[in-house]
Amino acid sequence: MNAVFAGAQRLRDRSRHAAPQVFDLIREKIVSLDLAPGTVLSRPELQASFGLSATPIRDALLRLQEEGLVDIFPQSSTVVSRIDLAAARQAQFLRRAVEQEVVRTLALAPDRALIARLRASVTEQGLFADEGDFARLSASDEAFHRALCEAASVPDLWDLIRRRSGHIDRLRRLHLPVEGKAQQIVADHRRIVAALTDGAPEAAQEALRDHLSKSIALGDEIRARWPAYFA
């Protein structure tokens, strides 16, 4: 596990803000599957890796437990949780409901500056997809959707979605290396941007709904390929 957090000691702030930084770093390692489901997280090793006391490590792990990304067994161990398909489906339902209203709102009043930023983001994503750089593609994908929520003036709803999305995000990460999946994400984003550009709310909602439905529709198939990763 120490190798996973190589260089983690270089935290930006070792004060009371350390726990959120640790949380973000561990969460990314879990969602990216660098820390696979079932991995035991040693608190002493985490303290050594981050150069921190027990308190910020404990606080970060408790936040991860709240998001369902780790299971904490008192006086025993902390383990990266296995992917729960039921939780993934609920998160996908929430995200689809919120983001369909987001794109409808944005399509009713197209913003040229926003559309320019989204187009640039999609171009970048196309490069990452062609290079097979899944980590950067995933980060750009998340930033794309966050930008939609922020443009619709509902950034807190994106934060809510993120807190609920650990299971669906890991399911998508398992799906991402499948041939053609990365390119499909880029194509879906282009459809969404095109609908926003045209001021077509129904088309934007349809494109968004289709985009968010692909991985969860293959949930059972993905679980069959990676049974050890699932609850």
Short mmCIF file of C-alpha atoms in Angstrom, two decimals, residues 49-131:
data_model
loop_
_atom_site.label_atom_id
_atom_site.label_comp_id
_atom_site.label_asym_id
_atom_site.label_seq_id
_atom_site.Cartn_x
_atom_site.Cartn_y
_atom_site.Cartn_z
CA SER A 49 2.84 7.60 4.14
CA PHE A 50 1.29 11.00 4.82
CA GLY A 51 3.53 11.96 7.73
CA LEU A 52 0.50 12.69 9.91
CA SER A 53 -0.87 11.78 13.31
CA ALA A 54 -3.73 9.36 13.84
CA THR A 55 -6.48 12.01 14.00
CA PRO A 56 -6.56 13.28 10.38
CA ILE A 57 -6.24 9.71 9.11
CA ARG A 58 -9.16 8.62 11.28
CA ASP A 59 -11.27 11.58 10.15
CA ALA A 60 -10.55 10.89 6.47
CA LEU A 61 -11.49 7.21 6.86
CA LEU A 62 -14.72 8.12 8.62
CA ARG A 63 -15.68 10.34 5.67
CA LEU A 64 -14.89 7.51 3.29
CA GLN A 65 -17.10 5.23 5.38
CA GLU A 66 -19.94 7.76 5.09
CA GLU A 67 -19.62 7.54 1.30
CA GLY A 68 -19.66 3.75 1.45
CA LEU A 69 -16.12 3.43 0.09
CA VAL A 70 -14.59 1.71 3.12
CA ASP A 71 -15.87 -0.66 5.77
CA ILE A 72 -14.50 0.02 9.25
CA PHE A 73 -14.43 -2.87 11.68
CA PRO A 74 -13.73 -1.47 15.19
CA GLN A 75 -10.61 -2.80 16.86
CA SER A 76 -9.92 -4.83 13.73
CA SER A 77 -9.37 -3.32 10.28
CA THR A 78 -10.48 -0.86 7.61
CA VAL A 79 -11.17 -2.40 4.21
CA VAL A 80 -11.98 -0.86 0.82
CA SER A 81 -15.63 -1.74 0.26
CA ARG A 82 -16.78 -3.94 -2.58
CA ILE A 83 -18.93 -2.41 -5.30
CA ASP A 84 -22.63 -2.50 -4.46
CA LEU A 85 -24.75 -2.59 -7.62
CA ALA A 86 -27.89 -1.51 -5.76
CA ALA A 87 -26.07 1.58 -4.46
CA ALA A 88 -24.68 2.22 -7.95
CA ARG A 89 -28.18 2.12 -9.45
CA GLN A 90 -29.50 4.58 -6.87
CA ALA A 91 -26.61 6.96 -7.53
CA GLN A 92 -27.20 6.73 -11.26
CA PHE A 93 -30.91 7.49 -10.73
CA LEU A 94 -30.07 10.57 -8.67
CA ARG A 95 -27.46 11.82 -11.11
CA ARG A 96 -29.70 11.31 -14.13
CA ALA A 97 -32.59 13.16 -12.48
CA VAL A 98 -30.43 16.14 -11.51
CA GLU A 99 -28.39 16.45 -14.67
CA GLN A 100 -31.37 16.15 -17.01
CA GLU A 101 -32.79 19.27 -15.40
CA VAL A 102 -29.36 20.90 -15.54
CA VAL A 103 -28.97 20.45 -19.30
CA ARG A 104 -32.57 21.48 -19.89
CA THR A 105 -31.94 24.72 -18.00
CA LEU A 106 -28.75 25.38 -19.94
CA ALA A 107 -30.30 24.59 -23.33
CA LEU A 108 -33.11 27.08 -22.72
CA ALA A 109 -30.55 29.89 -22.47
CA PRO A 110 -27.37 28.91 -24.38
CA ASP A 111 -24.21 30.53 -23.05
CA ARG A 112 -21.53 30.95 -25.73
CA ALA A 113 -18.69 31.14 -23.25
CA LEU A 114 -19.80 27.94 -21.53
CA ILE A 115 -20.22 26.15 -24.84
CA ALA A 116 -16.71 27.20 -25.88
CA ARG A 117 -15.30 25.78 -22.64
CA LEU A 118 -17.23 22.55 -23.05
CA ARG A 119 -16.05 22.14 -26.62
CA ALA A 120 -12.45 22.62 -25.54
CA SER A 121 -12.97 20.04 -22.80
CA VAL A 122 -14.39 17.51 -25.27
CA THR A 123 -11.46 18.05 -27.64
CA GLU A 124 -9.10 17.35 -24.74
CA GLN A 125 -11.06 14.23 -23.86
CA GLY A 126 -10.74 12.98 -27.42
CA LEU A 127 -6.95 13.14 -27.11
CA PHE A 128 -7.00 11.27 -23.79
CA ALA A 129 -9.30 8.60 -25.25
CA ASP A 130 -7.04 8.08 -28.28
CA GLU A 131 -3.99 7.83 -26.01
#
